Structures are given as C-alpha cells and as structure tokens.
Amino acid sequence: MRFITRQMSGRSHCAVLEQLIAATPSEFPNAHPPDTAKCGLFKTLAIAQPAPIIAQEQVLKSGIPRRKEYIEGSNPSLKKIQTAEGLRWCPVVKSVKGHVRPDLVLVNGFEARHPEGTYYIEWRQNGSRIRKAVGKDATEADNQRRVKEAELNAVNAGVPILAQTDASRVQLAAAIAEFLEETKEHKKPKTFSAYELALRYFQESCHKTYVREVERKDLLKFSIFLRDEKHQGPRSVYNKFETVMSFLKAQGVRDLISKNDWPTFVEEEPEIYEKEELDK
C-alpha cells in the first residue's frame, strides 16, 4: 500500500499529514502510518505495511476537503526491461535534481544499465492503477511524467481539467511503444518481432515528433529507406510498409497515400516439377 499526501496550501498540508500519522487506531482502524513522508505532491510517497486502502469516507473525516474526484497515488517513472527472469517493471534512477538518468534502473535495489525497454508513467485514479507508455527516450518520458503530475495536481486542487481531445499531440515514440505492447500480448512472438523491426526502421527513417505530423512524403521516404539503406527485397519492403500502415490506422491516421504509392512486388509462382523429373 502507498500513502500519498496531496498538495494543499502551505503548512495546512503538513498539519493534515501529521494528523493522519498521529491518528488513533479507532479513527483509522485499517491504516498503517508511513515511516517517512515529505510535504509536496508526488514526493510524499512512503512505503507502509500491506493493509486495505483507507476508505474515502474515513479520509473525509480527517479534515481533507471533499474532492469531485478522489485520486490517490504517485507518478513515478518505470521502465519495462528484459532480465534473466523475464520482463520486469523497474523504477528508474533519478539525479539529485529529480531528472531521469538515461538507461539506468533499479533491479533488486541495485543500479543497472538497461538501454533496451520502454519507459512508463504510473498513477492511481479512482482506486485503479494506471500505466501509460511514454516511449524509449528518458528526457521525453520525464517530460510526460511532469505533465501528468501537473494534471493530477490541478485535479487535487479542484481545478477542472478539460478533456484531452486533441490527438495531434500524441507522440510517435510513445504511440509505437504502446502499439508494440498490445501486439506482444495478442500476437505470436514471430509476428511481434516483425512488427518491432518494421516500426524501428520507420523511426530511423521518420524523425517526426507527433503521430499526426506524419505525411505522405514520410511514407514514400520510408519505402526508399528500406530499399536503399536497409537493402530489403521488394516483398520485405511491402510487408514492413504494411505494418507501418496498420500502426497508423490504429492511431486514426488514414488516407495519407493512394494505391499507387504502395510498394510493389511480384509474387513468384512456385515451379512445378513432374513426377518423372523428381525421380531422376
């Protein structure tokens, strides 16, 4: 269980925290006070012994103002990496200033370098844990973590948040990471490997930041890149191009190219041998 304090005004925030820690068992029968806590949103995380989460009604009795939406949790950055025991979620390592240190994670309490893997941000909302892929770049992942912290901070302060309906700000790297995560769960390993390679090549060819920035010329450039830079055959070019188009379709991006823009290949018919020839 995680105990998280909320951003409130000045010393009143600390006072509420002290009240929660000093509460008697009769006031909070299911609560275990945290070992340590700092005042400040998302920096007040403390690990306690496993116990049921404090009910919303009990928290309200403690003097914390009622919120339209009860959000608990933090927003630490995670990275999903490959270890000898399989895929694992590992906390990232941060600098003294709180920035994510690229490629470094904590594995069993020790720093380890893992350049592979995808960064995730995590928070709790309405009692449910939510994880979101934010790409493979440490700096960009850290930026998205800060954006989410600011959003949850505003919600906790009672500031209404407008629904994010602008899909133009979906980042290409994060969208690819999430698409591959879903692919890995629902497709065979061989299919996942093919998807991962095709989209990795696309990121090497296309340097756009956001999904909605991808244009027709980026796709045409990708076909040439596969042929000239990666020395792919016509059928391989077509297959990888088709994978990228499937990814873009899943992001709601359609009608960028016409049929004539697709790469072509000639399907070779298998040569037929007569029985007499095979017996020779």
C-alpha positions as a Python dict, from the first residue, in 0.01 Angstrom:
ca = {
    (1, 'M'): (0, 0, 0),
    (2, 'R'): (117, 353, -70),
    (3, 'F'): (35, 654, 140),
    (4, 'I'): (22, 971, -63),
    (5, 'T'): (-43, 1323, 62),
    (6, 'R'): (-197, 1589, -154),
    (7, 'Q'): (-85, 1936, -246),
    (8, 'M'): (-269, 2182, -25),
    (9, 'S'): (-188, 2529, 95),
    (10, 'G'): (136, 2584, 288),
    (11, 'R'): (154, 2445, 640),
    (12, 'S'): (-204, 2318, 640),
    (13, 'H'): (-83, 2036, 416),
    (14, 'C'): (175, 1927, 674),
    (15, 'A'): (-75, 1965, 954),
    (16, 'V'): (-315, 1725, 784),
    (17, 'L'): (-32, 1481, 728),
    (18, 'E'): (64, 1498, 1097),
    (19, 'Q'): (-300, 1446, 1189),
    (20, 'L'): (-315, 1133, 972),
    (21, 'I'): (7, 991, 1117),
    (22, 'A'): (-94, 1064, 1476),
    (23, 'A'): (-446, 929, 1436),
    (24, 'T'): (-551, 662, 1684),
    (25, 'P'): (-647, 312, 1567),
    (26, 'S'): (-1012, 386, 1644),
    (27, 'E'): (-1006, 674, 1397),
    (28, 'F'): (-827, 481, 1125),
    (29, 'P'): (-857, 111, 1209),
    (30, 'N'): (-710, -5, 877),
    (31, 'A'): (-434, 249, 838),
    (32, 'H'): (-63, 196, 897),
    (33, 'P'): (121, 529, 919),
    (34, 'P'): (411, 573, 678),
    (35, 'D'): (767, 555, 801),
    (36, 'T'): (864, 885, 640),
    (37, 'A'): (692, 1148, 433),
    (38, 'K'): (785, 1480, 277),
    (39, 'C'): (545, 1763, 209),
    (40, 'G'): (478, 1809, -160),
    (41, 'L'): (274, 1643, -428),
    (42, 'F'): (418, 1316, -559),
    (43, 'K'): (722, 1348, -332),
    (44, 'T'): (532, 1233, -26),
    (45, 'L'): (542, 864, -114),
    (46, 'A'): (616, 631, 176),
    (47, 'I'): (600, 255, 187),
    (48, 'A'): (386, 103, 463),
    (49, 'Q'): (291, -249, 561),
    (50, 'P'): (22, -402, 337),
    (51, 'A'): (-323, -302, 454),
    (52, 'P'): (-656, -209, 298),
    (53, 'I'): (-660, 137, 142),
    (54, 'I'): (-824, 396, 368),
    (55, 'A'): (-1182, 439, 261),
    (56, 'Q'): (-1281, 773, 112),
    (57, 'E'): (-1529, 838, 395),
    (58, 'Q'): (-1255, 798, 656),
    (59, 'V'): (-1027, 1039, 473),
    (60, 'L'): (-1300, 1297, 455),
    (61, 'K'): (-1348, 1274, 833),
    (62, 'S'): (-984, 1368, 881),
    (63, 'G'): (-1046, 1719, 756),
    (64, 'I'): (-930, 1690, 397),
    (65, 'P'): (-1176, 1886, 179),
    (66, 'R'): (-1409, 1681, -36),
    (67, 'R'): (-1299, 1642, -397),
    (68, 'K'): (-1515, 1580, -700),
    (69, 'E'): (-1273, 1306, -794),
    (70, 'Y'): (-1073, 1115, -534),
    (71, 'I'): (-728, 1047, -672),
    (72, 'E'): (-462, 867, -480),
    (73, 'G'): (-119, 771, -590),
    (74, 'S'): (203, 894, -731),
    (75, 'N'): (354, 924, -1073),
    (76, 'P'): (691, 752, -1061),
    (77, 'S'): (863, 661, -1385),
    (78, 'L'): (909, 295, -1463),
    (79, 'K'): (1089, 106, -1734),
    (80, 'K'): (991, -234, -1864),
    (81, 'I'): (1311, -427, -1927),
    (82, 'Q'): (1427, -777, -2013),
    (83, 'T'): (1605, -966, -1734),
    (84, 'A'): (1715, -1324, -1681),
    (85, 'E'): (1381, -1383, -1506),
    (86, 'G'): (1185, -1232, -1797),
    (87, 'L'): (1021, -892, -1845),
    (88, 'R'): (1016, -673, -1534),
    (89, 'W'): (887, -333, -1430),
    (90, 'C'): (1178, -145, -1271),
    (91, 'P'): (1196, 203, -1114),
    (92, 'V'): (1418, 447, -1300),
    (93, 'V'): (1720, 611, -1137),
    (94, 'K'): (1698, 987, -1091),
    (95, 'S'): (1959, 1257, -1044),
    (96, 'V'): (1978, 1476, -733),
    (97, 'K'): (1766, 1729, -923),
    (98, 'G'): (1498, 1469, -992),
    (99, 'H'): (1571, 1411, -1361),
    (100, 'V'): (1559, 1060, -1505),
    (101, 'R'): (1907, 924, -1573),
    (102, 'P'): (1901, 758, -1917),
    (103, 'D'): (1921, 378, -1930),
    (104, 'L'): (1964, 334, -1553),
    (105, 'V'): (1708, 137, -1349),
    (106, 'L'): (1692, -27, -1009),
    (107, 'V'): (1696, -408, -1023),
    (108, 'N'): (1660, -573, -683),
    (109, 'G'): (1769, -247, -522),
    (110, 'F'): (2086, -206, -730),
    (111, 'E'): (2153, 28, -1022),
    (112, 'A'): (2178, -150, -1357),
    (113, 'R'): (2217, -23, -1711),
    (114, 'H'): (1938, -130, -1948),
    (115, 'P'): (1931, 73, -2272),
    (116, 'E'): (1652, -151, -2403),
    (117, 'G'): (1293, -126, -2288),
    (118, 'T'): (1014, 130, -2276),
    (119, 'Y'): (951, 398, -2016),
    (120, 'Y'): (612, 414, -1843),
    (121, 'I'): (444, 653, -1604),
    (122, 'E'): (215, 521, -1334),
    (123, 'W'): (-52, 676, -1114),
    (124, 'R'): (-363, 574, -924),
    (125, 'Q'): (-703, 709, -1013),
    (126, 'N'): (-1032, 613, -852),
    (127, 'G'): (-855, 326, -679),
    (128, 'S'): (-716, 177, -1000),
    (129, 'R'): (-353, 170, -1104),
    (130, 'I'): (-291, 315, -1448),
    (131, 'R'): (25, 275, -1655),
    (132, 'K'): (97, 459, -1977),
    (133, 'A'): (383, 402, -2220),
    (134, 'V'): (582, 720, -2287),
    (135, 'G'): (846, 599, -2531),
    (136, 'K'): (1211, 499, -2512),
    (137, 'D'): (1369, 843, -2464),
    (138, 'A'): (1443, 926, -2099),
    (139, 'T'): (1409, 1303, -2138),
    (140, 'E'): (1076, 1282, -2316),
    (141, 'A'): (947, 1026, -2065),
    (142, 'D'): (1043, 1259, -1782),
    (143, 'N'): (863, 1549, -1952),
    (144, 'Q'): (545, 1346, -1981),
    (145, 'R'): (574, 1246, -1616),
    (146, 'R'): (588, 1613, -1516),
    (147, 'V'): (289, 1695, -1735),
    (148, 'K'): (87, 1421, -1568),
    (149, 'E'): (194, 1539, -1223),
    (150, 'A'): (73, 1889, -1306),
    (151, 'E'): (-258, 1750, -1429),
    (152, 'L'): (-318, 1545, -1113),
    (153, 'N'): (-205, 1838, -902),
    (154, 'A'): (-472, 2053, -1066),
    (155, 'V'): (-739, 1788, -1010),
    (156, 'N'): (-646, 1755, -643),
    (157, 'A'): (-666, 2133, -610),
    (158, 'G'): (-1019, 2130, -752),
    (159, 'V'): (-923, 2286, -1084),
    (160, 'P'): (-1137, 2144, -1368),
    (161, 'I'): (-936, 1971, -1639),
    (162, 'L'): (-1064, 1985, -1995),
    (163, 'A'): (-1079, 1653, -2175),
    (164, 'Q'): (-777, 1597, -2394),
    (165, 'T'): (-945, 1561, -2731),
    (166, 'D'): (-653, 1693, -2939),
    (167, 'A'): (-497, 1380, -3085),
    (168, 'S'): (-235, 1592, -3264),
    (169, 'R'): (-18, 1585, -2950),
    (170, 'V'): (20, 1206, -2935),
    (171, 'Q'): (392, 1139, -2962),
    (172, 'L'): (513, 896, -3224),
    (173, 'A'): (760, 713, -2999),
    (174, 'A'): (505, 667, -2720),
    (175, 'A'): (235, 551, -2963),
    (176, 'I'): (471, 295, -3116),
    (177, 'A'): (570, 165, -2772),
    (178, 'E'): (206, 122, -2672),
    (179, 'F'): (116, -40, -3005),
    (180, 'L'): (400, -291, -2966),
    (181, 'E'): (297, -364, -2610),
    (182, 'E'): (-51, -459, -2728),
    (183, 'T'): (95, -657, -3018),
    (184, 'K'): (313, -858, -2783),
    (185, 'E'): (10, -954, -2574),
    (186, 'H'): (-208, -1066, -2865),
    (187, 'K'): (26, -1184, -3141),
    (188, 'K'): (275, -1466, -3176),
    (189, 'P'): (642, -1389, -3095),
    (190, 'K'): (739, -1412, -3462),
    (191, 'T'): (472, -1156, -3557),
    (192, 'F'): (576, -925, -3274),
    (193, 'S'): (941, -940, -3386),
    (194, 'A'): (839, -846, -3741),
    (195, 'Y'): (627, -554, -3615),
    (196, 'E'): (902, -434, -3383),
    (197, 'L'): (1163, -435, -3660),
    (198, 'A'): (938, -256, -3910),
    (199, 'L'): (847, 20, -3665),
    (200, 'R'): (1208, 56, -3550),
    (201, 'Y'): (1311, 111, -3912),
    (202, 'F'): (1028, 361, -3951),
    (203, 'Q'): (1156, 561, -3653),
    (204, 'E'): (1502, 560, -3809),
    (205, 'S'): (1356, 693, -4133),
    (206, 'C'): (1092, 933, -3995),
    (207, 'H'): (1202, 1192, -3741),
    (208, 'K'): (863, 1347, -3672),
    (209, 'T'): (776, 1401, -3304),
    (210, 'Y'): (399, 1352, -3319),
    (211, 'V'): (189, 1090, -3494),
    (212, 'R'): (-26, 1350, -3668),
    (213, 'E'): (283, 1508, -3821),
    (214, 'V'): (344, 1202, -4039),
    (215, 'E'): (283, 1288, -4405),
    (216, 'R'): (268, 1114, -4740),
    (217, 'K'): (629, 1206, -4813),
    (218, 'D'): (741, 1032, -4491),
    (219, 'L'): (587, 706, -4610),
    (220, 'L'): (737, 737, -4958),
    (221, 'K'): (1073, 812, -4798),
    (222, 'F'): (1032, 503, -4580),
    (223, 'S'): (994, 277, -4884),
    (224, 'I'): (1314, 416, -5035),
    (225, 'F'): (1491, 390, -4700),
    (226, 'L'): (1405, 21, -4674),
    (227, 'R'): (1526, -49, -5026),
    (228, 'D'): (1843, 162, -5033),
    (229, 'E'): (1956, 183, -4669),
    (230, 'K'): (1838, -149, -4530),
    (231, 'H'): (1874, -341, -4857),
    (232, 'Q'): (1534, -504, -4824),
    (233, 'G'): (1382, -703, -5106),
    (234, 'P'): (1052, -596, -5268),
    (235, 'R'): (842, -836, -5061),
    (236, 'S'): (1011, -730, -4734),
    (237, 'V'): (962, -364, -4822),
    (238, 'Y'): (593, -428, -4880),
    (239, 'N'): (548, -621, -4554),
    (240, 'K'): (718, -355, -4341),
    (241, 'F'): (530, -79, -4518),
    (242, 'E'): (205, -263, -4448),
    (243, 'T'): (296, -290, -4077),
    (244, 'V'): (350, 85, -4055),
    (245, 'M'): (19, 149, -4227),
    (246, 'S'): (-154, -80, -3975),
    (247, 'F'): (6, 115, -3692),
    (248, 'L'): (-106, 450, -3837),
    (249, 'K'): (-457, 314, -3891),
    (250, 'A'): (-470, 216, -3522),
    (251, 'Q'): (-383, 577, -3439),
    (252, 'G'): (-668, 708, -3654),
    (253, 'V'): (-435, 828, -3931),
    (254, 'R'): (-577, 735, -4271),
    (255, 'D'): (-582, 837, -4637),
    (256, 'L'): (-223, 962, -4647),
    (257, 'I'): (-140, 771, -4962),
    (258, 'S'): (-312, 627, -5267),
    (259, 'K'): (-293, 273, -5400),
    (260, 'N'): (-25, 381, -5647),
    (261, 'D'): (201, 489, -5360),
    (262, 'W'): (226, 143, -5210),
    (263, 'P'): (545, -51, -5280),
    (264, 'T'): (501, -337, -5524),
    (265, 'F'): (645, -685, -5558),
    (266, 'V'): (599, -973, -5796),
    (267, 'E'): (461, -1287, -5639),
    (268, 'E'): (676, -1566, -5775),
    (269, 'E'): (479, -1874, -5864),
    (270, 'P'): (631, -2199, -5740),
    (271, 'E'): (794, -2403, -6011),
    (272, 'I'): (607, -2723, -6084),
    (273, 'Y'): (801, -3042, -6141),
    (274, 'E'): (667, -3357, -6300),
    (275, 'K'): (700, -3681, -6106),
    (276, 'E'): (945, -3814, -6363),
    (277, 'E'): (1174, -3516, -6304),
    (278, 'L'): (1168, -3564, -5928),
    (279, 'D'): (1259, -3930, -5964),
    (280, 'K'): (1573, -3852, -6161),
}
